[in-house]
Amino acid sequence: MYYNEKSILYYDGDFLEATKATTDLYGQSLHYGYAVFEGIKSYKTEKGTKIFKAKEHYDRLKRSAELMMIPFDYTSEEMIEITYNLLEVNGLSDAYIRPLVICSPNMSLSKSQKSSLVIEVWNWNNGYLANNMRIMTSSFERPNPKAFRVEAKVSGHYVNSILACQEAKDKGFDEALLLDADGNVAESSGANVFFEKNSKLYTPPVGSILPGITRATVFEICDLLGISYEEKLFKPEEMRGADAGFFCGTAAEIVALESLDQVSFQMSWESSLSAQIQKAYRHIVLEEDYTYLKSQLQCAN
Ligand code: PMP
């Protein structure tokens, strides 16, 4: 599903056949989750293949490595160029891009002396995920910011995401909503969260979340369309039964929530401001103009 005998990946300066690439089995990345990664998407636009917010993603990868004390010398510009070449050799436009920084063989609990960069790409043209997610408040909390560098995208953190996501699926929900150690809403297993109430959007501040690049794009859209928003701490009770809600992330894009803990959001998705943000986001990733949405919103008010 992710690769076949024709797929090519990037590994430390080489373009290799994915089926032939290997890794060492005696390393901290595999044993302890001591690795950093990114999730990036490219889109087929009228002007050709465009990697969305490539610099922001690669800057975050470098910052994640720095926070984890993993030596990593690539510049974002170098990685962007490699990625465009990799997409081309794989014949991909609408793609998911997964850079991964793994540590060289070493089983100790001290920092890595050397790292390797792997970039994998695969086809992704299935558009939106389900746009009516039924989510539940997870019994698993987000990793404690005093125990982890939660703002970094570290492989090991995702064990927590797997536990929360699987718990939700086992209970018949689509996804989990994780709280921080104080019971405030934090985020989903792999996306940030917003809710809408009385024509205003709310989202948790940084602290216990991965500060998403899509979340920052939502702020940009709000500024351009004149939609008000606030970063604040809130409990799930405040979000339950609000007007609308959505998850946002590179893979999910903007995906509508139907209910939280079986309490439905009140508005029809189409009449929410959140739906306008979803539309605008699609235009932005495809590099299309979305400012016309502003006049539509003004008419509606
Ligand atoms: N939170 C978590 C835990 C994630 O894994 C992701 C996906 N990278 C996000 C939020 C959203 O981040 P972004 O918008 O940068 O993809």
PDB file of C-alpha atoms and ligand atoms in Angstrom:
ATOM      1  CA  MET A   1       0.000   0.000   0.000  1.00  0.00           C
ATOM      2  CA  TYR A   2       2.815   2.442   0.830  1.00  0.00           C
ATOM      3  CA  TYR A   3       5.391   1.110  -1.596  1.00  0.00           C
ATOM      4  CA  ASN A   4       5.937  -1.465  -4.268  1.00  0.00           C
ATOM      5  CA  GLU A   5       8.878  -2.795  -6.260  1.00  0.00           C
ATOM      6  CA  LYS A   6       8.992   0.457  -8.273  1.00  0.00           C
ATOM      7  CA  SER A   7       9.087   2.856  -5.301  1.00  0.00           C
ATOM      8  CA  ILE A   8      12.219   4.903  -4.642  1.00  0.00           C
ATOM      9  CA  LEU A   9      13.174   6.431  -1.313  1.00  0.00           C
ATOM     10  CA  TYR A  10      15.916   8.825  -0.253  1.00  0.00           C
ATOM     11  CA  TYR A  11      18.472   7.529   2.231  1.00  0.00           C
ATOM     12  CA  ASP A  12      21.536   9.579   3.200  1.00  0.00           C
ATOM     13  CA  GLY A  13      22.372  10.968  -0.221  1.00  0.00           C
ATOM     14  CA  ASP A  14      21.111   8.045  -2.317  1.00  0.00           C
ATOM     15  CA  PHE A  15      17.899   7.298  -4.143  1.00  0.00           C
ATOM     16  CA  LEU A  16      17.266   3.615  -3.385  1.00  0.00           C
ATOM     17  CA  GLU A  17      14.638   1.050  -4.271  1.00  0.00           C
ATOM     18  CA  ALA A  18      12.309   0.931  -1.274  1.00  0.00           C
ATOM     19  CA  THR A  19      12.182  -2.868  -1.346  1.00  0.00           C
ATOM     20  CA  LYS A  20      15.986  -3.066  -1.049  1.00  0.00           C
ATOM     21  CA  ALA A  21      16.645  -0.402   1.613  1.00  0.00           C
ATOM     22  CA  THR A  22      17.664  -1.747   5.027  1.00  0.00           C
ATOM     23  CA  THR A  23      18.303  -0.454   8.518  1.00  0.00           C
ATOM     24  CA  ASP A  24      20.304  -1.585  11.542  1.00  0.00           C
ATOM     25  CA  LEU A  25      18.319  -3.509  14.146  1.00  0.00           C
ATOM     26  CA  TYR A  26      20.523  -2.411  17.045  1.00  0.00           C
ATOM     27  CA  GLY A  27      19.557   1.217  17.435  1.00  0.00           C
ATOM     28  CA  GLN A  28      17.820   3.659  19.756  1.00  0.00           C
ATOM     29  CA  SER A  29      15.287   4.680  17.121  1.00  0.00           C
ATOM     30  CA  LEU A  30      13.796   1.220  16.839  1.00  0.00           C
ATOM     31  CA  HIS A  31      14.220   0.211  20.475  1.00  0.00           C
ATOM     32  CA  TYR A  32      13.317   3.451  22.243  1.00  0.00           C
ATOM     33  CA  GLY A  33      11.425   5.541  19.679  1.00  0.00           C
ATOM     34  CA  TYR A  34      14.317   8.028  19.624  1.00  0.00           C
ATOM     35  CA  ALA A  35      13.746   9.458  16.142  1.00  0.00           C
ATOM     36  CA  VAL A  36      12.011  12.529  14.717  1.00  0.00           C
ATOM     37  CA  PHE A  37       9.834  12.787  11.654  1.00  0.00           C
ATOM     38  CA  GLU A  38       7.439  14.923   9.632  1.00  0.00           C
ATOM     39  CA  GLY A  39       4.188  14.425   7.754  1.00  0.00           C
ATOM     40  CA  ILE A  40       4.002  16.634   4.662  1.00  0.00           C
ATOM     41  CA  LYS A  41       1.713  16.706   1.630  1.00  0.00           C
ATOM     42  CA  SER A  42       2.200  17.732  -1.968  1.00  0.00           C
ATOM     43  CA  TYR A  43      -0.618  18.652  -4.313  1.00  0.00           C
ATOM     44  CA  LYS A  44      -1.144  18.680  -8.037  1.00  0.00           C
ATOM     45  CA  THR A  45      -1.859  22.349  -8.746  1.00  0.00           C
ATOM     46  CA  GLU A  46      -2.355  24.245 -11.996  1.00  0.00           C
ATOM     47  CA  LYS A  47       1.251  25.388 -11.677  1.00  0.00           C
ATOM     48  CA  GLY A  48       2.597  21.854 -11.182  1.00  0.00           C
ATOM     49  CA  THR A  49       3.395  19.828  -8.082  1.00  0.00           C
ATOM     50  CA  LYS A  50       3.545  21.972  -4.928  1.00  0.00           C
ATOM     51  CA  ILE A  51       4.682  20.806  -1.509  1.00  0.00           C
ATOM     52  CA  PHE A  52       2.454  22.609   0.983  1.00  0.00           C
ATOM     53  CA  LYS A  53       4.394  24.658   3.553  1.00  0.00           C
ATOM     54  CA  ALA A  54       7.571  22.687   2.807  1.00  0.00           C
ATOM     55  CA  LYS A  55       9.842  25.135   4.628  1.00  0.00           C
ATOM     56  CA  GLU A  56       7.669  25.152   7.763  1.00  0.00           C
ATOM     57  CA  HIS A  57       7.689  21.349   7.889  1.00  0.00           C
ATOM     58  CA  TYR A  58      11.429  20.986   7.344  1.00  0.00           C
ATOM     59  CA  ASP A  59      12.164  23.780   9.826  1.00  0.00           C
ATOM     60  CA  ARG A  60      10.049  21.863  12.362  1.00  0.00           C
ATOM     61  CA  LEU A  61      11.976  18.656  11.576  1.00  0.00           C
ATOM     62  CA  LYS A  62      15.250  20.466  12.299  1.00  0.00           C
ATOM     63  CA  ARG A  63      13.821  21.936  15.504  1.00  0.00           C
ATOM     64  CA  SER A  64      12.566  18.493  16.603  1.00  0.00           C
ATOM     65  CA  ALA A  65      16.055  17.035  16.039  1.00  0.00           C
ATOM     66  CA  GLU A  66      17.602  19.912  17.991  1.00  0.00           C
ATOM     67  CA  LEU A  67      15.208  19.442  20.918  1.00  0.00           C
ATOM     68  CA  MET A  68      16.072  15.739  20.973  1.00  0.00           C
ATOM     69  CA  MET A  69      19.828  16.451  20.736  1.00  0.00           C
ATOM     70  CA  ILE A  70      20.040  14.491  17.502  1.00  0.00           C
ATOM     71  CA  PRO A  71      22.831  15.868  15.271  1.00  0.00           C
ATOM     72  CA  PHE A  72      21.312  16.816  11.928  1.00  0.00           C
ATOM     73  CA  ASP A  73      22.985  19.040   9.346  1.00  0.00           C
ATOM     74  CA  TYR A  74      20.651  19.259   6.371  1.00  0.00           C
ATOM     75  CA  THR A  75      19.198  22.676   5.585  1.00  0.00           C
ATOM     76  CA  SER A  76      15.479  22.959   4.901  1.00  0.00           C
ATOM     77  CA  GLU A  77      16.277  24.166   1.385  1.00  0.00           C
ATOM     78  CA  GLU A  78      18.352  21.032   0.683  1.00  0.00           C
ATOM     79  CA  MET A  79      15.554  18.782   1.919  1.00  0.00           C
ATOM     80  CA  ILE A  80      12.951  20.618  -0.158  1.00  0.00           C
ATOM     81  CA  GLU A  81      15.029  20.122  -3.298  1.00  0.00           C
ATOM     82  CA  ILE A  82      15.581  16.433  -2.527  1.00  0.00           C
ATOM     83  CA  THR A  83      11.843  15.988  -1.962  1.00  0.00           C
ATOM     84  CA  TYR A  84      10.843  17.550  -5.278  1.00  0.00           C
ATOM     85  CA  ASN A  85      13.369  15.239  -7.008  1.00  0.00           C
ATOM     86  CA  LEU A  86      12.043  12.240  -5.114  1.00  0.00           C
ATOM     87  CA  LEU A  87       8.452  13.042  -6.097  1.00  0.00           C
ATOM     88  CA  GLU A  88       9.556  13.304  -9.694  1.00  0.00           C
ATOM     89  CA  VAL A  89      11.432   9.991  -9.791  1.00  0.00           C
ATOM     90  CA  ASN A  90       8.380   8.323  -8.246  1.00  0.00           C
ATOM     91  CA  GLY A  91       6.042  10.067 -10.706  1.00  0.00           C
ATOM     92  CA  LEU A  92       3.952  11.508  -7.854  1.00  0.00           C
ATOM     93  CA  SER A  93       2.069  14.800  -7.516  1.00  0.00           C
ATOM     94  CA  ASP A  94      -0.641  14.281  -4.896  1.00  0.00           C
ATOM     95  CA  ALA A  95       1.516  12.616  -2.298  1.00  0.00           C
ATOM     96  CA  TYR A  96       2.216  12.114   1.369  1.00  0.00           C
ATOM     97  CA  ILE A  97       5.848  12.782   2.268  1.00  0.00           C
ATOM     98  CA  ARG A  98       7.418  11.180   5.320  1.00  0.00           C
ATOM     99  CA  PRO A  99      10.924  12.368   6.289  1.00  0.00           C
ATOM    100  CA  LEU A 100      12.395  10.412   9.191  1.00  0.00           C
ATOM    101  CA  VAL A 101      15.606  11.106  11.075  1.00  0.00           C
ATOM    102  CA  ILE A 102      16.969   7.936  12.655  1.00  0.00           C
ATOM    103  CA  CYS A 103      19.944   7.530  14.916  1.00  0.00           C
ATOM    104  CA  SER A 104      23.021   5.516  14.035  1.00  0.00           C
ATOM    105  CA  PRO A 105      23.511   2.176  15.809  1.00  0.00           C
ATOM    106  CA  ASN A 106      23.877   2.652  19.547  1.00  0.00           C
ATOM    107  CA  MET A 107      21.840   1.075  22.311  1.00  0.00           C
ATOM    108  CA  SER A 108      22.821   3.323  25.209  1.00  0.00           C
ATOM    109  CA  LEU A 109      20.628   5.962  26.830  1.00  0.00           C
ATOM    110  CA  SER A 110      22.892   8.831  25.857  1.00  0.00           C
ATOM    111  CA  LYS A 111      22.365  11.190  22.962  1.00  0.00           C
ATOM    112  CA  SER A 112      22.977  10.147  19.398  1.00  0.00           C
ATOM    113  CA  GLN A 113      26.319  10.993  17.754  1.00  0.00           C
ATOM    114  CA  LYS A 114      25.133  10.662  14.163  1.00  0.00           C
ATOM    115  CA  SER A 115      21.852  10.424  12.291  1.00  0.00           C
ATOM    116  CA  SER A 116      20.457   9.341   8.942  1.00  0.00           C
ATOM    117  CA  LEU A 117      17.760  10.990   6.881  1.00  0.00           C
ATOM    118  CA  VAL A 118      15.194   8.836   5.124  1.00  0.00           C
ATOM    119  CA  ILE A 119      12.440  10.374   2.986  1.00  0.00           C
ATOM    120  CA  GLU A 120       9.574   8.183   1.818  1.00  0.00           C
ATOM    121  CA  VAL A 121       6.747   9.312  -0.474  1.00  0.00           C
ATOM    122  CA  TRP A 122       3.518   7.630  -1.440  1.00  0.00           C
ATOM    123  CA  ASN A 123       0.434   8.369  -3.431  1.00  0.00           C
ATOM    124  CA  TRP A 124      -2.326  10.307  -1.637  1.00  0.00           C
ATOM    125  CA  ASN A 125      -5.188  11.498  -3.737  1.00  0.00           C
ATOM    126  CA  ASN A 126      -8.215  10.382  -1.753  1.00  0.00           C
ATOM    127  CA  GLY A 127      -9.184  13.936  -0.783  1.00  0.00           C
ATOM    128  CA  TYR A 128     -10.960  14.468   2.497  1.00  0.00           C
ATOM    129  CA  LEU A 129     -11.158  11.763   5.091  1.00  0.00           C
ATOM    130  CA  ALA A 130     -14.673  11.121   6.458  1.00  0.00           C
ATOM    131  CA  ASN A 131     -16.195  14.506   7.192  1.00  0.00           C
ATOM    132  CA  ASN A 132     -18.456  13.455  10.043  1.00  0.00           C
ATOM    133  CA  MET A 133     -16.226  12.155  12.766  1.00  0.00           C
ATOM    134  CA  ARG A 134     -17.697  10.826  15.983  1.00  0.00           C
ATOM    135  CA  ILE A 135     -15.072  11.345  18.644  1.00  0.00           C
ATOM    136  CA  MET A 136     -14.730  10.487  22.331  1.00  0.00           C
ATOM    137  CA  THR A 137     -12.790  11.950  25.220  1.00  0.00           C
ATOM    138  CA  SER A 138      -9.887   9.568  25.666  1.00  0.00           C
ATOM    139  CA  SER A 139      -8.932   7.920  28.915  1.00  0.00           C
ATOM    140  CA  PHE A 140      -5.323   8.470  27.816  1.00  0.00           C
ATOM    141  CA  GLU A 141      -3.798  11.893  28.522  1.00  0.00           C
ATOM    142  CA  ARG A 142      -1.351  13.613  26.209  1.00  0.00           C
ATOM    143  CA  PRO A 143       2.306  13.108  27.187  1.00  0.00           C
ATOM    144  CA  ASN A 144       3.231  15.332  30.096  1.00  0.00           C
ATOM    145  CA  PRO A 145       5.222  18.384  28.893  1.00  0.00           C
ATOM    146  CA  LYS A 146       7.480  17.951  31.905  1.00  0.00           C
ATOM    147  CA  ALA A 147       8.356  14.433  30.747  1.00  0.00           C
ATOM    148  CA  PHE A 148       8.679  14.945  26.981  1.00  0.00           C
ATOM    149  CA  ARG A 149       9.400  17.647  24.420  1.00  0.00           C
ATOM    150  CA  VAL A 150       5.772  17.621  23.343  1.00  0.00           C
ATOM    151  CA  GLU A 151       6.272  20.392  20.789  1.00  0.00           C
ATOM    152  CA  ALA A 152       8.674  18.109  18.866  1.00  0.00           C
ATOM    153  CA  LYS A 153       7.434  15.448  16.463  1.00  0.00           C
ATOM    154  CA  VAL A 154       9.140  12.450  18.031  1.00  0.00           C
ATOM    155  CA  SER A 155       8.454   8.861  17.000  1.00  0.00           C
ATOM    156  CA  GLY A 156       8.125   7.576  20.577  1.00  0.00           C
ATOM    157  CA  HIS A 157       5.307  10.025  21.376  1.00  0.00           C
ATOM    158  CA  TYR A 158       3.069   8.212  18.941  1.00  0.00           C
ATOM    159  CA  VAL A 159       2.723   5.154  21.162  1.00  0.00           C
ATOM    160  CA  ASN A 160       0.389   7.402  23.171  1.00  0.00           C
ATOM    161  CA  SER A 161      -1.476   8.253  19.940  1.00  0.00           C
ATOM    162  CA  ILE A 162      -1.880   4.575  19.043  1.00  0.00           C
ATOM    163  CA  LEU A 163      -3.285   3.755  22.495  1.00  0.00           C
ATOM    164  CA  ALA A 164      -5.800   6.621  22.327  1.00  0.00           C
ATOM    165  CA  CYS A 165      -6.863   6.062  18.723  1.00  0.00           C
ATOM    166  CA  GLN A 166      -7.314   2.307  19.202  1.00  0.00           C
ATOM    167  CA  GLU A 167      -9.296   2.800  22.411  1.00  0.00           C
ATOM    168  CA  ALA A 168     -11.681   5.090  20.511  1.00  0.00           C
ATOM    169  CA  LYS A 169     -12.050   2.600  17.642  1.00  0.00           C
ATOM    170  CA  ASP A 170     -12.629  -0.307  20.039  1.00  0.00           C
ATOM    171  CA  LYS A 171     -15.456   1.689  21.604  1.00  0.00           C
ATOM    172  CA  GLY A 172     -17.059   2.364  18.228  1.00  0.00           C
ATOM    173  CA  PHE A 173     -15.832   5.941  17.718  1.00  0.00           C
ATOM    174  CA  ASP A 174     -13.764   7.299  14.849  1.00  0.00           C
ATOM    175  CA  GLU A 175     -11.130   9.136  16.839  1.00  0.00           C
ATOM    176  CA  ALA A 176      -9.939  10.200  20.281  1.00  0.00           C
ATOM    177  CA  LEU A 177      -9.795  13.616  21.911  1.00  0.00           C
ATOM    178  CA  LEU A 178      -6.953  13.688  24.420  1.00  0.00           C
ATOM    179  CA  LEU A 179      -6.814  15.956  27.459  1.00  0.00           C
ATOM    180  CA  ASP A 180      -3.774  17.449  29.161  1.00  0.00           C
ATOM    181  CA  ALA A 181      -2.758  16.583  32.731  1.00  0.00           C
ATOM    182  CA  ASP A 182      -5.202  19.240  34.082  1.00  0.00           C
ATOM    183  CA  GLY A 183      -8.208  17.882  32.202  1.00  0.00           C
ATOM    184  CA  ASN A 184      -8.165  20.553  29.480  1.00  0.00           C
ATOM    185  CA  VAL A 185      -8.738  19.575  25.864  1.00  0.00           C
ATOM    186  CA  ALA A 186      -5.396  19.185  24.056  1.00  0.00           C
ATOM    187  CA  GLU A 187      -5.694  17.510  20.653  1.00  0.00           C
ATOM    188  CA  SER A 188      -6.391  14.323  18.763  1.00  0.00           C
ATOM    189  CA  SER A 189      -4.016  11.407  18.222  1.00  0.00           C
ATOM    190  CA  GLY A 190      -2.653  13.079  15.085  1.00  0.00           C
ATOM    191  CA  ALA A 191      -4.397  16.422  14.588  1.00  0.00           C
ATOM    192  CA  ASN A 192      -5.232  19.679  16.362  1.00  0.00           C
ATOM    193  CA  VAL A 193      -8.767  20.575  17.357  1.00  0.00           C
ATOM    194  CA  PHE A 194     -11.034  23.641  17.083  1.00  0.00           C
ATOM    195  CA  PHE A 195     -14.624  24.256  18.087  1.00  0.00           C
ATOM    196  CA  GLU A 196     -16.969  27.016  16.969  1.00  0.00           C
ATOM    197  CA  LYS A 197     -19.447  28.829  19.202  1.00  0.00           C
ATOM    198  CA  ASN A 198     -21.408  32.008  18.433  1.00  0.00           C
ATOM    199  CA  SER A 199     -19.374  32.676  15.278  1.00  0.00           C
ATOM    200  CA  LYS A 200     -16.018  32.392  17.028  1.00  0.00           C
ATOM    201  CA  LEU A 201     -13.396  29.630  16.930  1.00  0.00           C
ATOM    202  CA  TYR A 202     -11.533  28.266  19.941  1.00  0.00           C
ATOM    203  CA  THR A 203      -8.459  26.059  20.104  1.00  0.00           C
ATOM    204  CA  PRO A 204      -6.087  25.039  22.918  1.00  0.00           C
ATOM    205  CA  PRO A 205      -2.861  27.067  23.268  1.00  0.00           C
ATOM    206  CA  VAL A 206       0.592  25.513  22.864  1.00  0.00           C
ATOM    207  CA  GLY A 207       1.815  23.660  25.936  1.00  0.00           C
ATOM    208  CA  SER A 208       0.519  20.109  25.634  1.00  0.00           C
ATOM    209  CA  ILE A 209      -0.015  19.976  21.865  1.00  0.00           C
ATOM    210  CA  LEU A 210       2.033  19.620  18.737  1.00  0.00           C
ATOM    211  CA  PRO A 211       1.784  23.166  17.331  1.00  0.00           C
ATOM    212  CA  GLY A 212       0.402  22.203  13.938  1.00  0.00           C
ATOM    213  CA  ILE A 213       1.242  23.853  10.668  1.00  0.00           C
ATOM    214  CA  THR A 214      -2.382  23.385   9.595  1.00  0.00           C
ATOM    215  CA  ARG A 215      -3.495  25.041  12.860  1.00  0.00           C
ATOM    216  CA  ALA A 216      -1.300  28.044  11.976  1.00  0.00           C
ATOM    217  CA  THR A 217      -2.844  28.029   8.483  1.00  0.00           C
ATOM    218  CA  VAL A 218      -6.325  28.119  10.056  1.00  0.00           C
ATOM    219  CA  PHE A 219      -5.270  31.275  11.951  1.00  0.00           C
ATOM    220  CA  GLU A 220      -4.091  32.800   8.654  1.00  0.00           C
ATOM    221  CA  ILE A 221      -7.409  31.956   7.010  1.00  0.00           C
ATOM    222  CA  CYS A 222      -9.334  33.466   9.943  1.00  0.00           C
ATOM    223  CA  ASP A 223      -7.311  36.677   9.699  1.00  0.00           C
ATOM    224  CA  LEU A 224      -7.967  36.920   5.978  1.00  0.00           C
ATOM    225  CA  LEU A 225     -11.653  36.102   6.161  1.00  0.00           C
ATOM    226  CA  GLY A 226     -12.266  38.187   9.267  1.00  0.00           C
ATOM    227  CA  ILE A 227     -13.276  35.231  11.467  1.00  0.00           C
ATOM    228  CA  SER A 228     -12.462  35.693  15.144  1.00  0.00           C
ATOM    229  CA  TYR A 229     -10.598  33.017  17.083  1.00  0.00           C
ATOM    230  CA  GLU A 230      -9.012  32.547  20.460  1.00  0.00           C
ATOM    231  CA  GLU A 231      -6.388  30.210  21.886  1.00  0.00           C
ATOM    232  CA  LYS A 232      -7.601  29.216  25.341  1.00  0.00           C
ATOM    233  CA  LEU A 233      -7.737  26.321  27.761  1.00  0.00           C
ATOM    234  CA  PHE A 234     -11.139  24.653  27.971  1.00  0.00           C
ATOM    235  CA  LYS A 235     -12.703  21.454  29.277  1.00  0.00           C
ATOM    236  CA  PRO A 236     -14.529  18.938  27.086  1.00  0.00           C
ATOM    237  CA  GLU A 237     -17.835  20.096  28.676  1.00  0.00           C
ATOM    238  CA  GLU A 238     -17.426  23.443  26.934  1.00  0.00           C
ATOM    239  CA  MET A 239     -16.837  21.831  23.579  1.00  0.00           C
ATOM    240  CA  ARG A 240     -19.661  19.278  23.884  1.00  0.00           C
ATOM    241  CA  GLY A 241     -22.745  20.552  22.092  1.00  0.00           C
ATOM    242  CA  ALA A 242     -20.976  23.634  20.650  1.00  0.00           C
ATOM    243  CA  ASP A 243     -22.030  24.882  17.209  1.00  0.00           C
ATOM    244  CA  ALA A 244     -19.364  22.987  15.234  1.00  0.00           C
ATOM    245  CA  GLY A 245     -15.932  21.434  15.589  1.00  0.00           C
ATOM    246  CA  PHE A 246     -13.099  20.187  13.436  1.00  0.00           C
ATOM    247  CA  PHE A 247      -9.756  18.433  13.499  1.00  0.00           C
ATOM    248  CA  CYS A 248      -6.940  19.856  11.418  1.00  0.00           C
ATOM    249  CA  GLY A 249      -3.632  18.419  10.329  1.00  0.00           C
ATOM    250  CA  THR A 250      -1.595  17.815   7.222  1.00  0.00           C
ATOM    251  CA  ALA A 251      -3.101  14.386   6.567  1.00  0.00           C
ATOM    252  CA  ALA A 252      -6.651  15.101   7.754  1.00  0.00           C
ATOM    253  CA  GLU A 253      -6.675  18.670   6.334  1.00  0.00           C
ATOM    254  CA  ILE A 254      -9.859  20.122   7.890  1.00  0.00           C
ATOM    255  CA  VAL A 255     -12.289  17.405   8.908  1.00  0.00           C
ATOM    256  CA  ALA A 256     -15.700  18.057  10.413  1.00  0.00           C
ATOM    257  CA  LEU A 257     -16.710  16.555  13.747  1.00  0.00           C
ATOM    258  CA  GLU A 258     -20.218  15.208  14.098  1.00  0.00           C
ATOM    259  CA  SER A 259     -20.239  14.619  17.844  1.00  0.00           C
ATOM    260  CA  LEU A 260     -18.132  14.534  20.980  1.00  0.00           C
ATOM    261  CA  ASP A 261     -18.975  11.798  23.486  1.00  0.00           C
ATOM    262  CA  GLN A 262     -22.199  11.192  21.540  1.00  0.00           C
ATOM    263  CA  VAL A 263     -23.338  14.808  21.955  1.00  0.00           C
ATOM    264  CA  SER A 264     -23.866  16.282  18.472  1.00  0.00           C
ATOM    265  CA  PHE A 265     -22.581  19.641  17.367  1.00  0.00           C
ATOM    266  CA  GLN A 266     -25.525  21.972  16.868  1.00  0.00           C
ATOM    267  CA  MET A 267     -25.165  23.545  13.436  1.00  0.00           C
ATOM    268  CA  SER A 268     -25.327  21.865  10.086  1.00  0.00           C
ATOM    269  CA  TRP A 269     -21.716  21.727   8.907  1.00  0.00           C
ATOM    270  CA  GLU A 270     -22.485  23.611   5.691  1.00  0.00           C
ATOM    271  CA  SER A 271     -23.825  26.641   7.550  1.00  0.00           C
ATOM    272  CA  SER A 272     -20.840  26.881   9.935  1.00  0.00           C
ATOM    273  CA  LEU A 273     -17.860  29.199   9.616  1.00  0.00           C
ATOM    274  CA  SER A 274     -15.749  26.079  10.044  1.00  0.00           C
ATOM    275  CA  ALA A 275     -17.022  24.832   6.669  1.00  0.00           C
ATOM    276  CA  GLN A 276     -15.788  28.068   5.076  1.00  0.00           C
ATOM    277  CA  ILE A 277     -12.381  27.438   6.594  1.00  0.00           C
ATOM    278  CA  GLN A 278     -12.398  23.951   5.151  1.00  0.00           C
ATOM    279  CA  LYS A 279     -13.152  25.397   1.696  1.00  0.00           C
ATOM    280  CA  ALA A 280     -10.482  28.063   2.029  1.00  0.00           C
ATOM    281  CA  TYR A 281      -7.903  25.470   3.091  1.00  0.00           C
ATOM    282  CA  ARG A 282      -8.539  23.448  -0.072  1.00  0.00           C
ATOM    283  CA  HIS A 283      -8.021  26.577  -2.164  1.00  0.00           C
ATOM    284  CA  ILE A 284      -4.794  27.441  -0.350  1.00  0.00           C
ATOM    285  CA  VAL A 285      -3.175  24.032  -0.799  1.00  0.00           C
ATOM    286  CA  LEU A 286      -4.064  24.135  -4.491  1.00  0.00           C
ATOM    287  CA  GLU A 287      -2.732  27.720  -4.653  1.00  0.00           C
ATOM    288  CA  GLU A 288      -6.111  29.077  -5.733  1.00  0.00           C
ATOM    289  CA  ASP A 289      -7.601  32.386  -4.705  1.00  0.00           C
ATOM    290  CA  TYR A 290     -10.046  32.082  -1.823  1.00  0.00           C
ATOM    291  CA  THR A 291     -10.617  35.737  -1.005  1.00  0.00           C
ATOM    292  CA  TYR A 292     -14.032  35.549  -2.728  1.00  0.00           C
ATOM    293  CA  LEU A 293     -15.164  33.611   0.365  1.00  0.00           C
ATOM    294  CA  LYS A 294     -14.810  36.828   2.341  1.00  0.00           C
ATOM    295  CA  SER A 295     -17.570  38.556   0.362  1.00  0.00           C
ATOM    296  CA  GLN A 296     -19.776  35.483   0.801  1.00  0.00           C
ATOM    297  CA  LEU A 297     -19.290  35.636   4.555  1.00  0.00           C
ATOM    298  CA  GLN A 298     -20.065  39.341   4.617  1.00  0.00           C
ATOM    299  CA  CYS A 299     -23.307  38.693   2.674  1.00  0.00           C
ATOM    300  CA  ALA A 300     -24.287  35.988   5.160  1.00  0.00           C
ATOM    301  CA  ASN A 301     -23.806  38.377   8.073  1.00  0.00           C
TER     302      ASN A 301
HETATM  303  N1  PMP B   1      -0.987  16.956  16.561  1.00  0.00           N
HETATM  304  C1  PMP B   1      -0.405  15.762  16.363  1.00  0.00           C
HETATM  305  C2  PMP B   1      -0.200  14.864  17.536  1.00  0.00           C
HETATM  306  C3  PMP B   1      -0.001  15.382  15.073  1.00  0.00           C
HETATM  307  O1  PMP B   1       0.579  14.198  14.869  1.00  0.00           O
HETATM  308  C4  PMP B   1      -0.241  16.251  13.991  1.00  0.00           C
HETATM  309  C5  PMP B   1       0.153  15.854  12.604  1.00  0.00           C
HETATM  310  N2  PMP B   1       1.479  16.189  12.341  1.00  0.00           N
HETATM  311  C6  PMP B   1      -0.853  17.484  14.255  1.00  0.00           C
HETATM  312  C7  PMP B   1      -1.209  17.811  15.553  1.00  0.00           C
HETATM  313  C8  PMP B   1      -1.112  18.465  13.147  1.00  0.00           C
HETATM  314  O2  PMP B   1       0.119  19.010  12.704  1.00  0.00           O
HETATM  315  P1  PMP B   1       0.293  19.548  11.233  1.00  0.00           P
HETATM  316  O3  PMP B   1      -0.838  20.460  10.982  1.00  0.00           O
HETATM  317  O4  PMP B   1       1.594  20.270  11.277  1.00  0.00           O
HETATM  318  O5  PMP B   1       0.272  18.377  10.322  1.00  0.00           O
END
